[in-house]
């Protein structure tokens, strides 16, 4: 056990307000090794005046990208040790294993790549002209119009299931030139301050640094949120997280204050009969399926939890056996470290083991992976490297289980996607990928929309 884990002194969490690091002890949350203290929250310090343009409004995108590239470089070198400290702290308090956190911190600097930033601007906003100024166009009636994607004022309620969200939010937020208040999640209190402290170190006093703040308060705090979540201060509320977080966000929404919701989602896989042509094919496809099931140790919305296989029960069992072995493999986005199955799911599986005529189970509860084969999807939410495999006669039959809560569907072989994608889209899914390709990329729609396109406020100047 590390010294960090042994101490009972509450860990000091920093706020970063428009470039200034605040380390004043204040409210204490949690207990034991999970106890932490945060500076007092003054809502007046967390807003930007509407009588002035946002600090980045007139800063060229080229300059913003220069700064972001420099931030990415400084994060990679981490000369100030901000990411190293965040890793050490998170390794004690975050449920993700240390090796997975290490890889996550190394990989999230990729979002500071200039080619990616240009791609984001081009695909989500149609180019720089409406960000750096006013895009000129003519309406069908012949009216001359100037359009601007005006810099927004946004509160972001971040999710804590992976440290990359803070870096993504900085890049997207800076490219739309807005002002952004980032509420830290209780299960990752270290990544966002580390990123914003690196920004302040890279560009002290720059408009981009003055455009971001991060603070923690308990979600639903009636002394803070009703004061902040108002259209006189912010245009939009971007909410990530589970059902409770989204429901809390909804109650603040009204005229002039819009919700952009990254809802809780689930994902599935659809595997065609072609996978069962040989033992080698079953093994290869099981590896792709395991890759998609274990993203962030199955803590991500894109992680596949139910896998429909176009197979007989005998072939489905061969696939389940191969899949169970591979769920515990170390990958770029998952850890081989034990990931114990949650107690509520253990109880569900214990009940299924007694119904051998209808269910079969591979694996144990030690965290290397567990697979359940059943004729219908189980009525609980598989978690902890737990996958439910359901045999079907035809992949189209599995579409009946797709809803608006289904984010990603991985399909194998890739040639089967074309016949399925419209059916899946009609039922509500937002993303169809080739099996094994579930980890998402920035610059493509997320949860059915382009985030930056939703972030900005489009303003018209019409003749």
Tab-separated table of C-alpha atoms in Angstrom:
chain	number	residue	atom	x	y	z
A	1	UNK	CA	0.000	0.000	0.000
A	2	UNK	CA	1.376	3.413	-0.914
A	3	UNK	CA	1.789	6.354	1.425
A	4	UNK	CA	-1.041	8.048	-0.417
A	5	UNK	CA	-3.372	5.181	0.441
A	6	UNK	CA	-2.304	5.086	4.080
A	7	UNK	CA	-2.917	8.726	4.915
A	8	UNK	CA	-6.231	9.700	6.445
A	9	UNK	CA	-5.680	13.403	5.836
A	10	UNK	CA	-8.148	14.680	3.226
A	11	UNK	CA	-6.476	15.151	-0.143
A	12	UNK	CA	-6.410	18.782	-1.299
A	13	UNK	CA	-8.201	19.217	-4.623
A	14	UNK	CA	-7.242	22.297	-6.611
A	15	UNK	CA	-9.651	24.507	-8.472
A	16	UNK	CA	-8.317	26.325	-11.526
A	17	UNK	CA	-10.154	29.588	-12.174
A	18	UNK	CA	-9.321	31.391	-15.427
A	19	UNK	CA	-5.686	30.358	-15.143
A	20	UNK	CA	-5.242	30.768	-11.393
A	21	UNK	CA	-4.768	27.677	-9.235
A	22	UNK	CA	-6.763	27.822	-5.988
A	23	UNK	CA	-5.631	25.463	-3.224
A	24	UNK	CA	-7.457	26.847	-0.204
A	25	UNK	CA	-8.875	24.080	2.043
A	26	UNK	CA	-12.624	24.244	2.436
A	27	UNK	CA	-15.398	21.677	2.341
A	28	UNK	CA	-14.434	18.065	3.156
A	29	UNK	CA	-16.078	15.251	1.195
A	30	UNK	CA	-15.810	11.481	1.648
A	31	UNK	CA	-13.943	9.552	4.321
A	32	UNK	CA	-10.803	7.468	4.813
A	33	UNK	CA	-8.562	7.208	1.758
A	34	UNK	CA	-11.361	8.746	-0.306
A	35	UNK	CA	-11.599	11.921	1.798
A	36	UNK	CA	-10.817	15.149	-0.023
A	37	UNK	CA	-11.184	18.865	0.521
A	38	UNK	CA	-11.941	21.535	-2.064
A	39	UNK	CA	-11.701	25.321	-2.019
A	40	UNK	CA	-14.918	27.165	-1.183
A	41	UNK	CA	-17.033	27.755	-4.285
A	42	UNK	CA	-17.865	31.374	-5.066
A	43	UNK	CA	-20.305	31.352	-8.020
A	44	UNK	CA	-19.334	34.925	-8.898
A	45	UNK	CA	-15.802	33.751	-9.712
A	46	UNK	CA	-17.044	31.007	-12.037
A	47	UNK	CA	-18.899	33.172	-14.559
A	48	UNK	CA	-17.952	35.559	-17.339
A	49	UNK	CA	-19.711	38.900	-17.844
A	50	UNK	CA	-22.215	39.068	-20.695
A	51	UNK	CA	-21.395	42.754	-21.148
A	52	UNK	CA	-18.114	41.686	-22.777
A	53	UNK	CA	-17.261	39.296	-25.606
A	54	UNK	CA	-15.690	35.990	-24.551
A	55	UNK	CA	-11.895	36.341	-24.298
A	56	UNK	CA	-11.250	34.193	-27.387
A	57	UNK	CA	-13.857	35.817	-29.629
A	58	UNK	CA	-11.343	37.686	-31.794
A	59	UNK	CA	-8.404	35.293	-31.458
A	60	UNK	CA	-7.611	33.548	-34.779
A	61	UNK	CA	-8.019	29.787	-34.843
A	62	UNK	CA	-4.445	29.458	-36.051
A	63	UNK	CA	-3.204	31.013	-32.818
A	64	UNK	CA	-5.552	28.865	-30.725
A	65	UNK	CA	-4.223	25.734	-32.423
A	66	UNK	CA	-0.653	26.884	-31.780
A	67	UNK	CA	-1.413	27.079	-28.064
A	68	UNK	CA	-3.220	23.733	-27.999
A	69	UNK	CA	-0.327	22.043	-29.791
A	70	UNK	CA	2.040	23.494	-27.201
A	71	UNK	CA	-0.218	22.208	-24.411
A	72	UNK	CA	-0.111	18.727	-25.942
A	73	UNK	CA	3.672	18.880	-26.122
A	74	UNK	CA	3.959	20.015	-22.491
A	75	UNK	CA	1.529	17.291	-21.376
A	76	UNK	CA	3.644	14.712	-23.207
A	77	UNK	CA	6.827	15.874	-21.471
A	78	UNK	CA	4.969	16.672	-18.216
A	79	UNK	CA	7.894	18.729	-16.936
A	80	UNK	CA	5.768	20.187	-14.123
A	81	UNK	CA	4.610	16.732	-13.044
A	82	UNK	CA	0.910	17.577	-13.175
A	83	UNK	CA	-0.085	14.390	-15.018
A	84	UNK	CA	2.240	12.259	-12.892
A	85	UNK	CA	0.565	13.602	-9.753
A	86	UNK	CA	-2.884	13.044	-11.254
A	87	UNK	CA	-1.936	9.454	-12.046
A	88	UNK	CA	-0.663	8.797	-8.523
A	89	UNK	CA	-3.798	10.264	-6.950
A	90	UNK	CA	-6.166	8.509	-9.347
A	91	UNK	CA	-4.400	5.187	-8.870
A	92	UNK	CA	-5.623	5.288	-5.245
A	93	UNK	CA	-9.160	6.561	-5.727
A	94	UNK	CA	-10.225	5.712	-9.292
A	95	UNK	CA	-11.698	2.237	-9.899
A	96	UNK	CA	-9.623	1.752	-13.079
A	97	UNK	CA	-6.371	-0.204	-12.598
A	98	UNK	CA	-3.110	1.735	-12.624
A	99	UNK	CA	-1.771	0.247	-15.865
A	100	UNK	CA	-4.946	1.242	-17.714
A	101	UNK	CA	-4.795	4.763	-16.267
A	102	UNK	CA	-1.171	5.053	-17.392
A	103	UNK	CA	-2.091	4.177	-20.964
A	104	UNK	CA	-5.106	6.503	-20.863
A	105	UNK	CA	-2.948	9.464	-19.800
A	106	UNK	CA	-0.393	8.709	-22.506
A	107	UNK	CA	-3.040	8.447	-25.203
A	108	UNK	CA	-5.212	11.472	-24.471
A	109	UNK	CA	-2.541	13.902	-25.679
A	110	UNK	CA	-3.418	12.755	-29.207
A	111	UNK	CA	-6.355	15.159	-29.251
A	112	UNK	CA	-3.896	18.092	-29.430
A	113	UNK	CA	-2.835	17.078	-32.945
A	114	UNK	CA	-3.262	19.937	-35.455
A	115	UNK	CA	-4.539	17.687	-38.245
A	116	UNK	CA	-7.274	16.447	-35.908
A	117	UNK	CA	-8.151	19.997	-34.867
A	118	UNK	CA	-8.487	21.080	-38.492
A	119	UNK	CA	-10.637	18.029	-39.162
A	120	UNK	CA	-12.918	18.920	-36.238
A	121	UNK	CA	-13.417	22.461	-37.515
A	122	UNK	CA	-14.005	21.353	-41.107
A	123	UNK	CA	-16.392	18.474	-40.422
A	124	UNK	CA	-18.352	19.905	-37.498
A	125	UNK	CA	-18.542	23.569	-38.480
A	126	UNK	CA	-17.904	23.597	-42.224
A	127	UNK	CA	-14.584	25.439	-42.016
A	128	UNK	CA	-12.924	28.347	-40.269
A	129	UNK	CA	-14.748	31.242	-41.870
A	130	UNK	CA	-17.758	31.130	-39.515
A	131	UNK	CA	-15.514	30.829	-36.453
A	132	UNK	CA	-12.906	33.449	-37.304
A	133	UNK	CA	-15.511	35.835	-38.675
A	134	UNK	CA	-18.828	35.970	-40.507
A	135	UNK	CA	-19.561	33.500	-43.298
A	136	UNK	CA	-21.180	35.201	-46.281
A	137	UNK	CA	-23.956	33.425	-48.110
A	138	UNK	CA	-27.089	34.133	-50.111
A	139	UNK	CA	-30.496	32.723	-49.267
A	140	UNK	CA	-32.778	31.186	-51.961
A	141	UNK	CA	-34.722	34.455	-52.069
A	142	UNK	CA	-31.562	36.388	-52.881
A	143	UNK	CA	-31.063	37.884	-49.424
A	144	UNK	CA	-27.453	38.502	-48.434
A	145	UNK	CA	-26.669	36.850	-45.100
A	146	UNK	CA	-23.660	36.736	-42.812
A	147	UNK	CA	-23.499	33.805	-40.349
A	148	UNK	CA	-21.281	33.335	-37.335
A	149	UNK	CA	-20.798	30.344	-35.071
A	150	UNK	CA	-20.652	32.646	-32.074
A	151	UNK	CA	-18.555	31.624	-29.052
A	152	UNK	CA	-20.806	29.946	-26.466
A	153	UNK	CA	-20.915	30.057	-22.669
A	154	UNK	CA	-21.082	26.485	-21.390
A	155	UNK	CA	-21.125	24.553	-18.123
A	156	UNK	CA	-19.759	21.027	-18.577
A	157	UNK	CA	-20.697	18.326	-16.069
A	158	UNK	CA	-17.920	15.853	-16.835
A	159	UNK	CA	-17.910	12.066	-16.535
A	160	UNK	CA	-15.165	10.297	-14.626
A	161	UNK	CA	-15.010	6.894	-16.342
A	162	UNK	CA	-11.853	7.916	-18.226
A	163	UNK	CA	-9.393	10.830	-17.966
A	164	UNK	CA	-9.588	11.757	-21.643
A	165	UNK	CA	-12.820	13.741	-21.334
A	166	UNK	CA	-11.003	16.745	-19.843
A	167	UNK	CA	-8.561	16.991	-22.764
A	168	UNK	CA	-11.339	16.548	-25.337
A	169	UNK	CA	-13.379	19.283	-23.670
A	170	UNK	CA	-10.440	21.693	-23.687
A	171	UNK	CA	-9.816	21.163	-27.399
A	172	UNK	CA	-13.452	21.354	-28.478
A	173	UNK	CA	-14.140	24.289	-26.160
A	174	UNK	CA	-11.142	26.283	-27.363
A	175	UNK	CA	-11.916	25.678	-31.046
A	176	UNK	CA	-15.407	27.162	-30.633
A	177	UNK	CA	-13.821	30.100	-28.741
A	178	UNK	CA	-16.284	29.884	-25.859
A	179	UNK	CA	-16.006	30.240	-22.098
A	180	UNK	CA	-16.268	26.984	-20.206
A	181	UNK	CA	-16.836	25.954	-16.612
A	182	UNK	CA	-15.888	22.306	-16.093
A	183	UNK	CA	-17.452	20.580	-13.089
A	184	UNK	CA	-15.136	17.788	-11.994
A	185	UNK	CA	-16.580	14.305	-11.423
A	186	UNK	CA	-16.123	12.833	-7.953
A	187	UNK	CA	-14.418	9.729	-9.392
A	188	UNK	CA	-11.714	11.772	-11.175
A	189	UNK	CA	-10.789	14.943	-9.303
A	190	UNK	CA	-7.296	15.185	-10.710
A	191	UNK	CA	-7.254	15.000	-14.521
A	192	UNK	CA	-9.055	18.262	-15.287
A	193	UNK	CA	-6.981	20.433	-12.913
A	194	UNK	CA	-3.818	18.827	-14.339
A	195	UNK	CA	-4.844	19.753	-17.889
A	196	UNK	CA	-5.832	23.321	-17.013
A	197	UNK	CA	-2.717	23.888	-14.899
A	198	UNK	CA	-0.662	22.748	-17.879
A	199	UNK	CA	-2.586	25.206	-20.050
A	200	UNK	CA	-1.853	28.037	-17.607
A	201	UNK	CA	1.828	27.080	-17.545
A	202	UNK	CA	1.949	26.991	-21.345
A	203	UNK	CA	0.078	30.235	-22.044
A	204	UNK	CA	-0.113	32.399	-18.888
A	205	UNK	CA	-2.571	35.255	-19.319
A	206	UNK	CA	-3.595	34.155	-22.813
A	207	UNK	CA	-7.295	34.473	-23.746
A	208	UNK	CA	-7.558	30.677	-23.998
A	209	UNK	CA	-6.346	30.324	-20.401
A	210	UNK	CA	-8.855	32.932	-19.227
A	211	UNK	CA	-11.651	31.002	-20.969
A	212	UNK	CA	-11.595	27.880	-18.785
A	213	UNK	CA	-12.288	27.146	-15.144
A	214	UNK	CA	-12.759	23.935	-13.218
A	215	UNK	CA	-14.258	23.371	-9.782
A	216	UNK	CA	-15.921	20.659	-7.736
A	217	UNK	CA	-19.175	20.724	-5.848
A	218	UNK	CA	-21.527	17.895	-5.035
A	219	UNK	CA	-23.958	17.286	-7.875
A	220	UNK	CA	-27.353	18.772	-7.110
A	221	UNK	CA	-26.014	21.262	-4.544
A	222	UNK	CA	-28.921	23.695	-4.134
A	223	UNK	CA	-26.623	26.459	-2.865
A	224	UNK	CA	-24.594	26.467	-6.088
A	225	UNK	CA	-26.352	25.030	-9.136
A	226	UNK	CA	-29.490	27.221	-9.115
A	227	UNK	CA	-27.188	30.256	-9.017
A	228	UNK	CA	-24.900	29.103	-11.828
A	229	UNK	CA	-27.221	27.218	-14.149
A	230	UNK	CA	-28.939	30.314	-15.510
A	231	UNK	CA	-29.147	31.894	-18.971
A	232	UNK	CA	-27.833	35.185	-17.602
A	233	UNK	CA	-24.471	33.402	-17.215
A	234	UNK	CA	-24.463	30.409	-19.547
A	235	UNK	CA	-26.085	29.350	-22.824
A	236	UNK	CA	-25.810	25.610	-22.461
A	237	UNK	CA	-25.255	22.750	-20.052
A	238	UNK	CA	-23.256	19.810	-21.383
A	239	UNK	CA	-23.941	16.784	-19.197
A	240	UNK	CA	-22.088	13.482	-19.262
A	241	UNK	CA	-22.822	10.574	-16.986
A	242	UNK	CA	-25.446	8.245	-15.634
A	243	UNK	CA	-29.177	8.630	-15.305
A	244	UNK	CA	-28.999	10.532	-12.002
A	245	UNK	CA	-26.632	13.143	-13.468
A	246	UNK	CA	-28.816	13.661	-16.534
A	247	UNK	CA	-32.027	13.915	-14.474
A	248	UNK	CA	-30.379	16.494	-12.227
A	249	UNK	CA	-29.307	18.483	-15.296
A	250	UNK	CA	-32.778	18.433	-16.846
A	251	UNK	CA	-34.414	20.218	-13.915
A	252	UNK	CA	-32.330	23.339	-14.595
A	253	UNK	CA	-33.225	23.630	-18.269
A	254	UNK	CA	-35.494	26.456	-19.401
A	255	UNK	CA	-35.784	29.167	-22.058
A	256	UNK	CA	-32.325	30.394	-23.005
A	257	UNK	CA	-30.513	27.573	-21.224
A	258	UNK	CA	-30.134	24.464	-23.386
A	259	UNK	CA	-29.134	20.902	-22.456
A	260	UNK	CA	-26.606	18.984	-24.547
A	261	UNK	CA	-26.749	15.496	-23.134
A	262	UNK	CA	-24.298	12.634	-23.570
A	263	UNK	CA	-26.841	10.188	-22.182
A	264	UNK	CA	-26.018	6.879	-20.507
A	265	UNK	CA	-25.890	4.314	-23.287
A	266	UNK	CA	-25.163	0.639	-23.836
A	267	UNK	CA	-23.640	-1.182	-26.815
A	268	UNK	CA	-23.941	-4.585	-28.449
A	269	UNK	CA	-22.320	-6.826	-31.055
A	270	UNK	CA	-23.886	-8.755	-33.963
A	271	UNK	CA	-21.807	-11.663	-35.262
A	272	UNK	CA	-22.750	-13.481	-38.457
A	273	UNK	CA	-22.642	-17.189	-39.255
A	274	UNK	CA	-19.438	-16.602	-41.225
A	275	UNK	CA	-17.558	-16.535	-37.909
A	276	UNK	CA	-18.265	-20.239	-37.359
A	277	UNK	CA	-16.740	-21.601	-40.561
A	278	UNK	CA	-13.647	-22.828	-38.689
A	279	UNK	CA	-12.087	-22.979	-35.239
A	280	UNK	CA	-9.527	-20.385	-36.340
A	281	UNK	CA	-12.308	-18.005	-37.375
A	282	UNK	CA	-14.107	-18.437	-34.046
A	283	UNK	CA	-10.901	-17.639	-32.163
A	284	UNK	CA	-10.183	-14.541	-34.279
A	285	UNK	CA	-13.718	-13.168	-34.022
A	286	UNK	CA	-13.833	-13.845	-30.275
A	287	UNK	CA	-10.723	-11.695	-29.913
A	288	UNK	CA	-12.386	-8.820	-31.795
A	289	UNK	CA	-15.505	-9.225	-29.668
A	290	UNK	CA	-13.441	-9.173	-26.457
A	291	UNK	CA	-11.719	-5.983	-27.601
A	292	UNK	CA	-15.082	-4.238	-27.940
A	293	UNK	CA	-16.408	-5.619	-24.644
A	294	UNK	CA	-13.549	-4.471	-22.430
A	295	UNK	CA	-13.026	-0.810	-23.359
A	296	UNK	CA	-12.056	0.927	-20.104
A	297	UNK	CA	-12.727	-2.444	-18.476
A	298	UNK	CA	-16.330	-2.226	-19.717
A	299	UNK	CA	-16.897	1.156	-18.031
A	300	UNK	CA	-17.431	2.977	-21.343
A	301	UNK	CA	-20.762	3.388	-23.145
A	302	UNK	CA	-19.150	1.909	-26.264
A	303	UNK	CA	-18.341	-1.356	-24.442
A	304	UNK	CA	-20.310	-4.282	-25.836
A	305	UNK	CA	-22.352	-6.064	-23.176
A	306	UNK	CA	-24.700	-8.270	-25.215
A	307	UNK	CA	-23.408	-10.157	-28.264
A	308	UNK	CA	-25.865	-11.738	-30.684
A	309	UNK	CA	-24.427	-14.648	-32.680
A	310	UNK	CA	-25.985	-16.189	-35.776
A	311	UNK	CA	-25.285	-19.730	-34.612
A	312	UNK	CA	-26.573	-22.977	-33.208
A	313	UNK	CA	-26.321	-23.450	-29.473
A	314	UNK	CA	-23.336	-25.743	-29.973
A	315	UNK	CA	-21.451	-23.151	-32.054
A	316	UNK	CA	-22.490	-20.363	-29.674
A	317	UNK	CA	-20.953	-22.354	-26.808
A	318	UNK	CA	-17.676	-22.704	-28.721
A	319	UNK	CA	-17.659	-18.942	-29.197
A	320	UNK	CA	-18.449	-18.325	-25.510
A	321	UNK	CA	-15.547	-20.513	-24.433
A	322	UNK	CA	-13.132	-18.604	-26.684
A	323	UNK	CA	-14.530	-15.232	-25.619
A	324	UNK	CA	-14.244	-15.948	-21.884
A	325	UNK	CA	-10.521	-16.653	-22.257
A	326	UNK	CA	-9.927	-13.377	-24.093
A	327	UNK	CA	-11.829	-10.989	-21.830
A	328	UNK	CA	-8.907	-10.919	-19.414
A	329	UNK	CA	-6.314	-9.957	-22.045
A	330	UNK	CA	-4.417	-6.670	-21.668
A	331	UNK	CA	-5.185	-4.275	-24.505
A	332	UNK	CA	-4.728	-0.598	-25.246
A	333	UNK	CA	-8.049	0.211	-23.557
A	334	UNK	CA	-8.330	-2.609	-21.007
A	335	UNK	CA	-6.290	-4.179	-18.234
A	336	UNK	CA	-5.415	-7.766	-17.402
A	337	UNK	CA	-5.505	-6.828	-13.715
A	338	UNK	CA	-8.358	-8.526	-11.813
A	339	UNK	CA	-11.662	-6.667	-12.138
A	340	UNK	CA	-13.992	-8.393	-9.666
A	341	UNK	CA	-17.596	-8.847	-10.742
A	342	UNK	CA	-19.978	-6.535	-8.805
A	343	UNK	CA	-21.903	-8.242	-6.010
A	344	UNK	CA	-25.341	-7.623	-7.520
A	345	UNK	CA	-24.282	-9.303	-10.767
A	346	UNK	CA	-22.754	-12.238	-8.856
A	347	UNK	CA	-26.121	-12.829	-7.243
A	348	UNK	CA	-27.858	-12.739	-10.634
A	349	UNK	CA	-25.343	-15.167	-12.156
A	350	UNK	CA	-25.570	-17.514	-9.171
A	351	UNK	CA	-29.263	-17.796	-9.903
A	352	UNK	CA	-28.633	-18.498	-13.593
A	353	UNK	CA	-26.151	-21.283	-12.818
A	354	UNK	CA	-29.021	-23.247	-11.279
A	355	UNK	CA	-31.016	-23.063	-14.534
A	356	UNK	CA	-28.705	-25.117	-16.750
A	357	UNK	CA	-31.470	-25.950	-19.226
A	358	UNK	CA	-31.682	-22.284	-20.187
A	359	UNK	CA	-28.330	-20.712	-19.291
A	360	UNK	CA	-24.675	-21.641	-19.365
A	361	UNK	CA	-21.855	-19.706	-17.698
A	362	UNK	CA	-18.109	-19.601	-18.432
A	363	UNK	CA	-15.631	-18.012	-16.007
A	364	UNK	CA	-15.669	-17.023	-12.357
A	365	UNK	CA	-15.968	-13.856	-10.275
A	366	UNK	CA	-12.252	-13.040	-9.964
A	367	UNK	CA	-12.295	-10.468	-12.749
A	368	UNK	CA	-10.681	-12.207	-15.733
A	369	UNK	CA	-13.986	-12.340	-17.600
A	370	UNK	CA	-17.344	-14.101	-17.447
A	371	UNK	CA	-19.699	-15.097	-20.275
A	372	UNK	CA	-23.370	-16.044	-20.041
A	373	UNK	CA	-25.158	-17.797	-22.898
A	374	UNK	CA	-28.939	-17.414	-22.916
A	375	UNK	CA	-31.808	-17.636	-25.402
A	376	UNK	CA	-32.871	-14.053	-24.616
A	377	UNK	CA	-30.849	-11.118	-23.251
A	378	UNK	CA	-30.500	-11.244	-19.472
A	379	UNK	CA	-32.619	-8.737	-17.545
A	380	UNK	CA	-29.676	-7.102	-15.775
A	381	UNK	CA	-26.892	-4.814	-17.004
A	382	UNK	CA	-23.703	-6.854	-17.623
A	383	UNK	CA	-20.693	-5.155	-16.026
A	384	UNK	CA	-17.233	-6.067	-14.742
A	385	UNK	CA	-16.059	-7.842	-17.925
A	386	UNK	CA	-19.325	-9.779	-18.113
A	387	UNK	CA	-20.779	-10.514	-21.567
A	388	UNK	CA	-24.138	-12.045	-22.457
A	389	UNK	CA	-24.097	-14.119	-25.669
A	390	UNK	CA	-27.468	-14.729	-27.337
A	391	UNK	CA	-27.831	-17.107	-30.324
A	392	UNK	CA	-30.215	-15.969	-33.096
A	393	UNK	CA	-31.282	-17.527	-36.397
A	394	UNK	CA	-30.655	-14.301	-38.300
A	395	UNK	CA	-28.870	-11.082	-37.308
A	396	UNK	CA	-31.935	-9.086	-38.337
A	397	UNK	CA	-33.779	-10.820	-35.482
A	398	UNK	CA	-31.438	-9.149	-33.006
A	399	UNK	CA	-32.533	-5.690	-34.171
A	400	UNK	CA	-35.670	-5.994	-32.018
A	401	UNK	CA	-33.425	-5.509	-28.975
A	402	UNK	CA	-31.996	-2.200	-30.237
A	403	UNK	CA	-33.399	1.005	-28.712
A	404	UNK	CA	-32.514	4.683	-28.499
A	405	UNK	CA	-30.250	3.703	-25.583
A	406	UNK	CA	-28.102	1.564	-27.917
A	407	UNK	CA	-25.066	3.610	-28.826
A	408	UNK	CA	-22.697	1.338	-30.780
A	409	UNK	CA	-23.336	-1.881	-32.678
A	410	UNK	CA	-20.286	-3.873	-33.776
A	411	UNK	CA	-20.971	-6.138	-36.779
A	412	UNK	CA	-18.958	-9.035	-38.228
A	413	UNK	CA	-18.218	-9.560	-41.000
A	414	UNK	CA	-18.115	-5.960	-42.197
A	415	UNK	CA	-20.026	-6.875	-45.382
A	416	UNK	CA	-23.140	-7.502	-43.274
A	417	UNK	CA	-23.325	-3.899	-42.059
A	418	UNK	CA	-24.946	-2.505	-45.202
A	419	UNK	CA	-28.022	-4.721	-44.821
A	420	UNK	CA	-28.374	-3.907	-41.130
A	421	UNK	CA	-27.473	-0.245	-40.670
A	422	UNK	CA	-30.779	1.314	-41.760
A	423	UNK	CA	-32.768	-1.105	-39.584
A	424	UNK	CA	-30.510	-0.331	-36.632
A	425	UNK	CA	-30.682	3.419	-37.238
A	426	UNK	CA	-34.485	3.303	-37.410
A	427	UNK	CA	-34.582	1.647	-33.991
A	428	UNK	CA	-32.337	4.281	-32.461
A	429	UNK	CA	-28.706	3.195	-32.610
A	430	UNK	CA	-26.199	5.988	-33.215
A	431	UNK	CA	-23.172	4.097	-34.474
A	432	UNK	CA	-22.492	0.982	-36.533
A	433	UNK	CA	-18.881	-0.259	-36.692
A	434	UNK	CA	-16.960	-3.270	-37.857
A	435	UNK	CA	-16.462	-5.611	-34.890
A	436	UNK	CA	-13.227	-4.748	-33.087
A	437	UNK	CA	-13.448	-1.045	-33.969
A	438	UNK	CA	-15.646	0.229	-31.130
A	439	UNK	CA	-13.152	2.718	-29.591
A	440	UNK	CA	-14.434	6.100	-30.876
A	441	UNK	CA	-12.642	8.863	-32.778
A	442	UNK	CA	-13.062	12.610	-32.380
A	443	UNK	CA	-14.429	14.433	-35.400
A	444	UNK	CA	-17.264	11.969	-35.984
A	445	UNK	CA	-20.775	12.297	-34.541
A	446	UNK	CA	-21.075	11.310	-30.875
A	447	UNK	CA	-24.416	10.030	-29.582
A	448	UNK	CA	-25.996	11.028	-32.881
A	449	UNK	CA	-24.767	14.619	-33.209
A	450	UNK	CA	-21.667	16.715	-33.840
A	451	UNK	CA	-20.771	18.149	-30.417
A	452	UNK	CA	-19.084	21.369	-31.604
A	453	UNK	CA	-21.988	22.111	-33.926
A	454	UNK	CA	-24.271	21.957	-30.890
A	455	UNK	CA	-21.868	23.936	-28.709
A	456	UNK	CA	-21.897	27.124	-30.789
A	457	UNK	CA	-24.700	29.659	-31.040
A	458	UNK	CA	-25.446	30.485	-34.666
A	459	UNK	CA	-26.105	34.196	-35.226
A	460	UNK	CA	-27.421	35.759	-38.459
A	461	UNK	CA	-26.752	39.194	-39.951
A	462	UNK	CA	-29.354	39.556	-42.715
A	463	UNK	CA	-30.010	42.297	-45.289
